[in-house]
């Protein structure tokens, strides 16, 4: 589904609600799914079909890395390039589901789930490299049970779309609704109104 949602990251880089700051993206992973990107293509653990526009994904894969700005290429899931992932290749990432327990046994998990866990607990999350353990307000956090459902969303523009590949998960309560039909459409290059797209059903209900 294509959904409308409130952009989940505030000016401090944390999950925080911003009134009337909405995005429209395609859901590529639901709570409890695992999402990865292989050769620029999203791969969902529970879905075998194509997610998004295959043509755009092929275009991204064929674009040399040198032509993509470094921040757009490597600042994946978090604000820096610390994970070492790229927009073309992202290892499997679990999308949190309410009630599921995650073992916090790796510094990458602390980075990937920091925003969600800090939002839910109101406590600072950190990784103690010397002891090899995750800390919540200085206390060991070997496991974490998620309190909320989250979604992973992507724009159909495989490159140039500000989406979950860069800032992570969308909390369920930030989703306003599902886009049902096209009301008005304009060509992205010429600006010409595409009347043939009026009323186009964007769900699988018909």
PDB file of C-alpha atoms in Angstrom:
ATOM      1  CA  UNK A   1       0.000   0.000   0.000  1.00  0.00           C
ATOM      2  CA  UNK A   2       0.911   3.630  -0.492  1.00  0.00           C
ATOM      3  CA  UNK A   3       0.473   5.524   2.769  1.00  0.00           C
ATOM      4  CA  UNK A   4       0.386   9.087   4.040  1.00  0.00           C
ATOM      5  CA  UNK A   5       2.318   9.554   7.277  1.00  0.00           C
ATOM      6  CA  UNK A   6       3.847  12.219   9.466  1.00  0.00           C
ATOM      7  CA  UNK A   7       7.596  12.467   8.958  1.00  0.00           C
ATOM      8  CA  UNK A   8       8.929  10.692  12.045  1.00  0.00           C
ATOM      9  CA  UNK A   9      12.259  12.433  12.757  1.00  0.00           C
ATOM     10  CA  UNK A  10      12.347  15.818  14.458  1.00  0.00           C
ATOM     11  CA  UNK A  11      15.001  18.526  14.300  1.00  0.00           C
ATOM     12  CA  UNK A  12      17.026  16.830  17.044  1.00  0.00           C
ATOM     13  CA  UNK A  13      17.352  13.623  15.037  1.00  0.00           C
ATOM     14  CA  UNK A  14      14.884  11.749  17.257  1.00  0.00           C
ATOM     15  CA  UNK A  15      11.420  10.359  16.666  1.00  0.00           C
ATOM     16  CA  UNK A  16       9.074  13.258  17.209  1.00  0.00           C
ATOM     17  CA  UNK A  17       5.743  14.391  15.792  1.00  0.00           C
ATOM     18  CA  UNK A  18       5.682  17.427  13.485  1.00  0.00           C
ATOM     19  CA  UNK A  19       2.250  18.819  12.650  1.00  0.00           C
ATOM     20  CA  UNK A  20       1.373  19.063   8.940  1.00  0.00           C
ATOM     21  CA  UNK A  21       4.706  17.609   7.828  1.00  0.00           C
ATOM     22  CA  UNK A  22       3.481  14.633   5.838  1.00  0.00           C
ATOM     23  CA  UNK A  23       5.076  12.248   3.357  1.00  0.00           C
ATOM     24  CA  UNK A  24       3.630   9.774   0.863  1.00  0.00           C
ATOM     25  CA  UNK A  25       5.567   6.515   0.375  1.00  0.00           C
ATOM     26  CA  UNK A  26       5.051   2.836  -0.382  1.00  0.00           C
ATOM     27  CA  UNK A  27       5.147   0.323   2.477  1.00  0.00           C
ATOM     28  CA  UNK A  28       7.768  -2.335   1.704  1.00  0.00           C
ATOM     29  CA  UNK A  29       7.844  -4.034   5.119  1.00  0.00           C
ATOM     30  CA  UNK A  30       5.286  -4.534   7.884  1.00  0.00           C
ATOM     31  CA  UNK A  31       5.860  -5.085  11.603  1.00  0.00           C
ATOM     32  CA  UNK A  32       7.613  -8.446  12.000  1.00  0.00           C
ATOM     33  CA  UNK A  33       9.024  -8.511   8.462  1.00  0.00           C
ATOM     34  CA  UNK A  34      12.696  -8.500   7.622  1.00  0.00           C
ATOM     35  CA  UNK A  35      13.734  -6.169   4.807  1.00  0.00           C
ATOM     36  CA  UNK A  36      16.976  -6.116   2.857  1.00  0.00           C
ATOM     37  CA  UNK A  37      18.201  -4.488  -0.349  1.00  0.00           C
ATOM     38  CA  UNK A  38      19.994  -6.630  -2.908  1.00  0.00           C
ATOM     39  CA  UNK A  39      21.321  -4.995  -6.072  1.00  0.00           C
ATOM     40  CA  UNK A  40      19.202  -1.920  -5.233  1.00  0.00           C
ATOM     41  CA  UNK A  41      16.020  -4.023  -4.992  1.00  0.00           C
ATOM     42  CA  UNK A  42      13.989  -4.346  -1.756  1.00  0.00           C
ATOM     43  CA  UNK A  43      13.586  -7.959  -0.648  1.00  0.00           C
ATOM     44  CA  UNK A  44      10.945  -8.767   1.984  1.00  0.00           C
ATOM     45  CA  UNK A  45      11.114 -11.981   4.018  1.00  0.00           C
ATOM     46  CA  UNK A  46       7.354 -12.523   3.688  1.00  0.00           C
ATOM     47  CA  UNK A  47       6.705 -11.314   0.138  1.00  0.00           C
ATOM     48  CA  UNK A  48       8.000 -12.684  -3.161  1.00  0.00           C
ATOM     49  CA  UNK A  49       6.662 -10.041  -5.547  1.00  0.00           C
ATOM     50  CA  UNK A  50       8.241  -6.860  -6.849  1.00  0.00           C
ATOM     51  CA  UNK A  51       8.161  -3.944  -4.411  1.00  0.00           C
ATOM     52  CA  UNK A  52       8.200  -0.527  -6.053  1.00  0.00           C
ATOM     53  CA  UNK A  53       9.302   0.240  -9.602  1.00  0.00           C
ATOM     54  CA  UNK A  54      11.690  -2.355 -10.990  1.00  0.00           C
ATOM     55  CA  UNK A  55      12.807  -0.005 -13.772  1.00  0.00           C
ATOM     56  CA  UNK A  56      13.872   2.679 -11.291  1.00  0.00           C
ATOM     57  CA  UNK A  57      15.687   0.091  -9.195  1.00  0.00           C
ATOM     58  CA  UNK A  58      17.587  -1.144 -12.243  1.00  0.00           C
ATOM     59  CA  UNK A  59      18.519   2.449 -13.023  1.00  0.00           C
ATOM     60  CA  UNK A  60      19.976   2.901  -9.547  1.00  0.00           C
ATOM     61  CA  UNK A  61      21.917  -0.356  -9.787  1.00  0.00           C
ATOM     62  CA  UNK A  62      23.405   0.690 -13.133  1.00  0.00           C
ATOM     63  CA  UNK A  63      24.429   4.135 -11.836  1.00  0.00           C
ATOM     64  CA  UNK A  64      28.132   4.171 -10.874  1.00  0.00           C
ATOM     65  CA  UNK A  65      28.683   4.763  -7.171  1.00  0.00           C
ATOM     66  CA  UNK A  66      30.934   7.696  -8.034  1.00  0.00           C
ATOM     67  CA  UNK A  67      27.953   9.583  -9.495  1.00  0.00           C
ATOM     68  CA  UNK A  68      25.895   9.314  -6.304  1.00  0.00           C
ATOM     69  CA  UNK A  69      26.667  11.860  -3.529  1.00  0.00           C
ATOM     70  CA  UNK A  70      28.429  10.109  -0.636  1.00  0.00           C
ATOM     71  CA  UNK A  71      25.757  11.136   1.891  1.00  0.00           C
ATOM     72  CA  UNK A  72      23.009   9.702  -0.319  1.00  0.00           C
ATOM     73  CA  UNK A  73      25.015   6.544  -0.922  1.00  0.00           C
ATOM     74  CA  UNK A  74      26.197   5.661   2.575  1.00  0.00           C
ATOM     75  CA  UNK A  75      24.242   7.403   5.359  1.00  0.00           C
ATOM     76  CA  UNK A  76      21.934   4.417   5.682  1.00  0.00           C
ATOM     77  CA  UNK A  77      19.340   3.935   8.492  1.00  0.00           C
ATOM     78  CA  UNK A  78      21.203   6.399  10.729  1.00  0.00           C
ATOM     79  CA  UNK A  79      22.636   9.902  10.340  1.00  0.00           C
ATOM     80  CA  UNK A  80      26.204   8.831   9.528  1.00  0.00           C
ATOM     81  CA  UNK A  81      27.996   6.196   7.467  1.00  0.00           C
ATOM     82  CA  UNK A  82      28.915   4.224  10.590  1.00  0.00           C
ATOM     83  CA  UNK A  83      27.115   1.039   9.507  1.00  0.00           C
ATOM     84  CA  UNK A  84      28.999   0.771   6.236  1.00  0.00           C
ATOM     85  CA  UNK A  85      25.840  -0.046   4.265  1.00  0.00           C
ATOM     86  CA  UNK A  86      24.984   1.563   0.930  1.00  0.00           C
ATOM     87  CA  UNK A  87      21.730   2.481  -0.744  1.00  0.00           C
ATOM     88  CA  UNK A  88      22.275  -0.465  -3.101  1.00  0.00           C
ATOM     89  CA  UNK A  89      23.124  -3.145  -0.535  1.00  0.00           C
ATOM     90  CA  UNK A  90      21.512  -3.266   2.905  1.00  0.00           C
ATOM     91  CA  UNK A  91      21.753  -6.501   4.937  1.00  0.00           C
ATOM     92  CA  UNK A  92      18.574  -7.934   6.484  1.00  0.00           C
ATOM     93  CA  UNK A  93      16.942  -5.551   8.977  1.00  0.00           C
ATOM     94  CA  UNK A  94      14.106  -6.646  11.269  1.00  0.00           C
ATOM     95  CA  UNK A  95      11.109  -4.272  11.399  1.00  0.00           C
ATOM     96  CA  UNK A  96       9.910  -4.075  15.041  1.00  0.00           C
ATOM     97  CA  UNK A  97       6.551  -5.539  15.999  1.00  0.00           C
ATOM     98  CA  UNK A  98       4.772  -4.877  19.292  1.00  0.00           C
ATOM     99  CA  UNK A  99       5.650  -7.564  21.850  1.00  0.00           C
ATOM    100  CA  UNK A 100       8.613  -9.014  19.985  1.00  0.00           C
ATOM    101  CA  UNK A 101      11.875  -9.312  21.914  1.00  0.00           C
ATOM    102  CA  UNK A 102      15.185  -8.395  20.296  1.00  0.00           C
ATOM    103  CA  UNK A 103      18.529  -9.529  21.662  1.00  0.00           C
ATOM    104  CA  UNK A 104      20.698  -6.397  21.964  1.00  0.00           C
ATOM    105  CA  UNK A 105      23.986  -8.167  21.405  1.00  0.00           C
ATOM    106  CA  UNK A 106      25.553  -6.122  18.615  1.00  0.00           C
ATOM    107  CA  UNK A 107      26.527  -2.467  18.256  1.00  0.00           C
ATOM    108  CA  UNK A 108      24.736  -2.296  14.905  1.00  0.00           C
ATOM    109  CA  UNK A 109      21.423  -3.087  16.609  1.00  0.00           C
ATOM    110  CA  UNK A 110      22.037  -0.251  19.053  1.00  0.00           C
ATOM    111  CA  UNK A 111      22.539   2.089  16.090  1.00  0.00           C
ATOM    112  CA  UNK A 112      19.600   0.837  14.001  1.00  0.00           C
ATOM    113  CA  UNK A 113      17.029   0.691  16.810  1.00  0.00           C
ATOM    114  CA  UNK A 114      18.274   3.635  18.864  1.00  0.00           C
ATOM    115  CA  UNK A 115      15.549   6.076  17.776  1.00  0.00           C
ATOM    116  CA  UNK A 116      12.719   3.602  18.377  1.00  0.00           C
ATOM    117  CA  UNK A 117      13.954   2.419  21.773  1.00  0.00           C
ATOM    118  CA  UNK A 118      14.756   5.922  23.022  1.00  0.00           C
ATOM    119  CA  UNK A 119      11.325   7.108  21.867  1.00  0.00           C
ATOM    120  CA  UNK A 120       9.577   4.270  23.678  1.00  0.00           C
ATOM    121  CA  UNK A 121      11.591   4.449  26.893  1.00  0.00           C
ATOM    122  CA  UNK A 122      12.637   8.091  27.101  1.00  0.00           C
ATOM    123  CA  UNK A 123      16.127   6.861  28.028  1.00  0.00           C
ATOM    124  CA  UNK A 124      19.440   7.299  26.235  1.00  0.00           C
ATOM    125  CA  UNK A 125      20.728   4.213  24.457  1.00  0.00           C
ATOM    126  CA  UNK A 126      24.455   3.563  24.070  1.00  0.00           C
ATOM    127  CA  UNK A 127      26.865   0.775  23.192  1.00  0.00           C
ATOM    128  CA  UNK A 128      29.729   0.003  25.564  1.00  0.00           C
ATOM    129  CA  UNK A 129      32.467  -1.206  23.256  1.00  0.00           C
ATOM    130  CA  UNK A 130      34.798  -2.265  26.049  1.00  0.00           C
ATOM    131  CA  UNK A 131      32.231  -4.518  27.712  1.00  0.00           C
ATOM    132  CA  UNK A 132      30.426  -5.415  24.496  1.00  0.00           C
ATOM    133  CA  UNK A 133      26.976  -4.573  25.826  1.00  0.00           C
ATOM    134  CA  UNK A 134      24.058  -2.253  25.159  1.00  0.00           C
ATOM    135  CA  UNK A 135      23.198   0.303  27.849  1.00  0.00           C
ATOM    136  CA  UNK A 136      19.960   2.160  28.589  1.00  0.00           C
ATOM    137  CA  UNK A 137      20.680   5.192  30.765  1.00  0.00           C
ATOM    138  CA  UNK A 138      23.892   3.439  31.805  1.00  0.00           C
ATOM    139  CA  UNK A 139      22.206   0.163  32.750  1.00  0.00           C
ATOM    140  CA  UNK A 140      22.766  -3.087  30.810  1.00  0.00           C
ATOM    141  CA  UNK A 141      20.041  -3.834  28.251  1.00  0.00           C
ATOM    142  CA  UNK A 142      20.606  -7.417  27.026  1.00  0.00           C
ATOM    143  CA  UNK A 143      17.103  -7.695  25.551  1.00  0.00           C
ATOM    144  CA  UNK A 144      14.387  -5.281  24.501  1.00  0.00           C
ATOM    145  CA  UNK A 145      10.642  -5.900  24.077  1.00  0.00           C
ATOM    146  CA  UNK A 146       9.116  -3.445  21.620  1.00  0.00           C
ATOM    147  CA  UNK A 147       5.997  -1.591  22.717  1.00  0.00           C
ATOM    148  CA  UNK A 148       4.974  -0.282  19.292  1.00  0.00           C
ATOM    149  CA  UNK A 149       4.532  -1.423  15.698  1.00  0.00           C
ATOM    150  CA  UNK A 150       6.735   0.071  12.984  1.00  0.00           C
ATOM    151  CA  UNK A 151       6.794   0.162   9.183  1.00  0.00           C
ATOM    152  CA  UNK A 152       9.505   0.493   6.541  1.00  0.00           C
ATOM    153  CA  UNK A 153       8.590   2.752   3.631  1.00  0.00           C
ATOM    154  CA  UNK A 154      10.267   3.639   0.345  1.00  0.00           C
ATOM    155  CA  UNK A 155       9.643   6.056  -2.484  1.00  0.00           C
ATOM    156  CA  UNK A 156       9.240   4.637  -5.976  1.00  0.00           C
ATOM    157  CA  UNK A 157      12.207   6.765  -7.038  1.00  0.00           C
ATOM    158  CA  UNK A 158      14.945   4.299  -6.122  1.00  0.00           C
ATOM    159  CA  UNK A 159      17.420   7.172  -5.953  1.00  0.00           C
ATOM    160  CA  UNK A 160      16.565  10.622  -4.638  1.00  0.00           C
ATOM    161  CA  UNK A 161      13.749   9.577  -2.315  1.00  0.00           C
ATOM    162  CA  UNK A 162      13.993  10.551   1.346  1.00  0.00           C
ATOM    163  CA  UNK A 163      12.650   7.417   2.999  1.00  0.00           C
ATOM    164  CA  UNK A 164      13.250   4.653   5.556  1.00  0.00           C
ATOM    165  CA  UNK A 165      16.531   3.669   3.929  1.00  0.00           C
ATOM    166  CA  UNK A 166      17.956   6.850   5.431  1.00  0.00           C
ATOM    167  CA  UNK A 167      16.051   7.467   8.666  1.00  0.00           C
ATOM    168  CA  UNK A 168      14.612   4.101   9.642  1.00  0.00           C
ATOM    169  CA  UNK A 169      11.166   3.104  10.831  1.00  0.00           C
ATOM    170  CA  UNK A 170       7.774   4.832  10.859  1.00  0.00           C
ATOM    171  CA  UNK A 171       5.737   4.312  14.069  1.00  0.00           C
ATOM    172  CA  UNK A 172       2.275   2.964  13.367  1.00  0.00           C
ATOM    173  CA  UNK A 173       0.521   5.923  14.992  1.00  0.00           C
ATOM    174  CA  UNK A 174       2.313   8.302  12.627  1.00  0.00           C
ATOM    175  CA  UNK A 175       0.472   6.785   9.661  1.00  0.00           C
ATOM    176  CA  UNK A 176      -2.480   8.948   8.629  1.00  0.00           C
ATOM    177  CA  UNK A 177      -4.034   6.567   6.116  1.00  0.00           C
ATOM    178  CA  UNK A 178      -3.769   4.540   2.918  1.00  0.00           C
ATOM    179  CA  UNK A 179      -3.837   6.295  -0.459  1.00  0.00           C
ATOM    180  CA  UNK A 180      -6.808   4.858  -2.334  1.00  0.00           C
ATOM    181  CA  UNK A 181      -7.113   6.680  -5.663  1.00  0.00           C
ATOM    182  CA  UNK A 182      -5.449   9.306  -7.810  1.00  0.00           C
ATOM    183  CA  UNK A 183      -7.367  12.585  -7.699  1.00  0.00           C
ATOM    184  CA  UNK A 184      -5.039  14.655  -9.862  1.00  0.00           C
ATOM    185  CA  UNK A 185      -1.770  13.835 -11.630  1.00  0.00           C
ATOM    186  CA  UNK A 186       0.881  15.847 -13.448  1.00  0.00           C
ATOM    187  CA  UNK A 187       3.854  14.615 -15.456  1.00  0.00           C
ATOM    188  CA  UNK A 188       6.996  15.018 -13.296  1.00  0.00           C
ATOM    189  CA  UNK A 189       9.020  16.525 -16.173  1.00  0.00           C
ATOM    190  CA  UNK A 190       6.611  18.442 -18.402  1.00  0.00           C
ATOM    191  CA  UNK A 191       4.049  19.380 -15.758  1.00  0.00           C
ATOM    192  CA  UNK A 192       1.267  18.315 -18.136  1.00  0.00           C
ATOM    193  CA  UNK A 193      -1.895  17.159 -16.391  1.00  0.00           C
ATOM    194  CA  UNK A 194      -2.401  13.422 -16.901  1.00  0.00           C
ATOM    195  CA  UNK A 195      -6.175  13.189 -16.996  1.00  0.00           C
ATOM    196  CA  UNK A 196      -6.024   9.499 -17.898  1.00  0.00           C
ATOM    197  CA  UNK A 197      -4.799   8.803 -14.349  1.00  0.00           C
ATOM    198  CA  UNK A 198      -7.789  10.417 -12.618  1.00  0.00           C
ATOM    199  CA  UNK A 199      -9.587   7.893 -10.464  1.00  0.00           C
ATOM    200  CA  UNK A 200      -6.825   5.297 -10.824  1.00  0.00           C
ATOM    201  CA  UNK A 201      -7.185   2.681  -8.086  1.00  0.00           C
ATOM    202  CA  UNK A 202      -3.953   2.350  -6.080  1.00  0.00           C
ATOM    203  CA  UNK A 203      -4.994  -0.575  -3.906  1.00  0.00           C
ATOM    204  CA  UNK A 204      -5.579  -4.257  -4.612  1.00  0.00           C
ATOM    205  CA  UNK A 205      -9.206  -4.049  -3.566  1.00  0.00           C
ATOM    206  CA  UNK A 206     -10.574  -4.010  -7.107  1.00  0.00           C
TER     207      UNK A 206
END
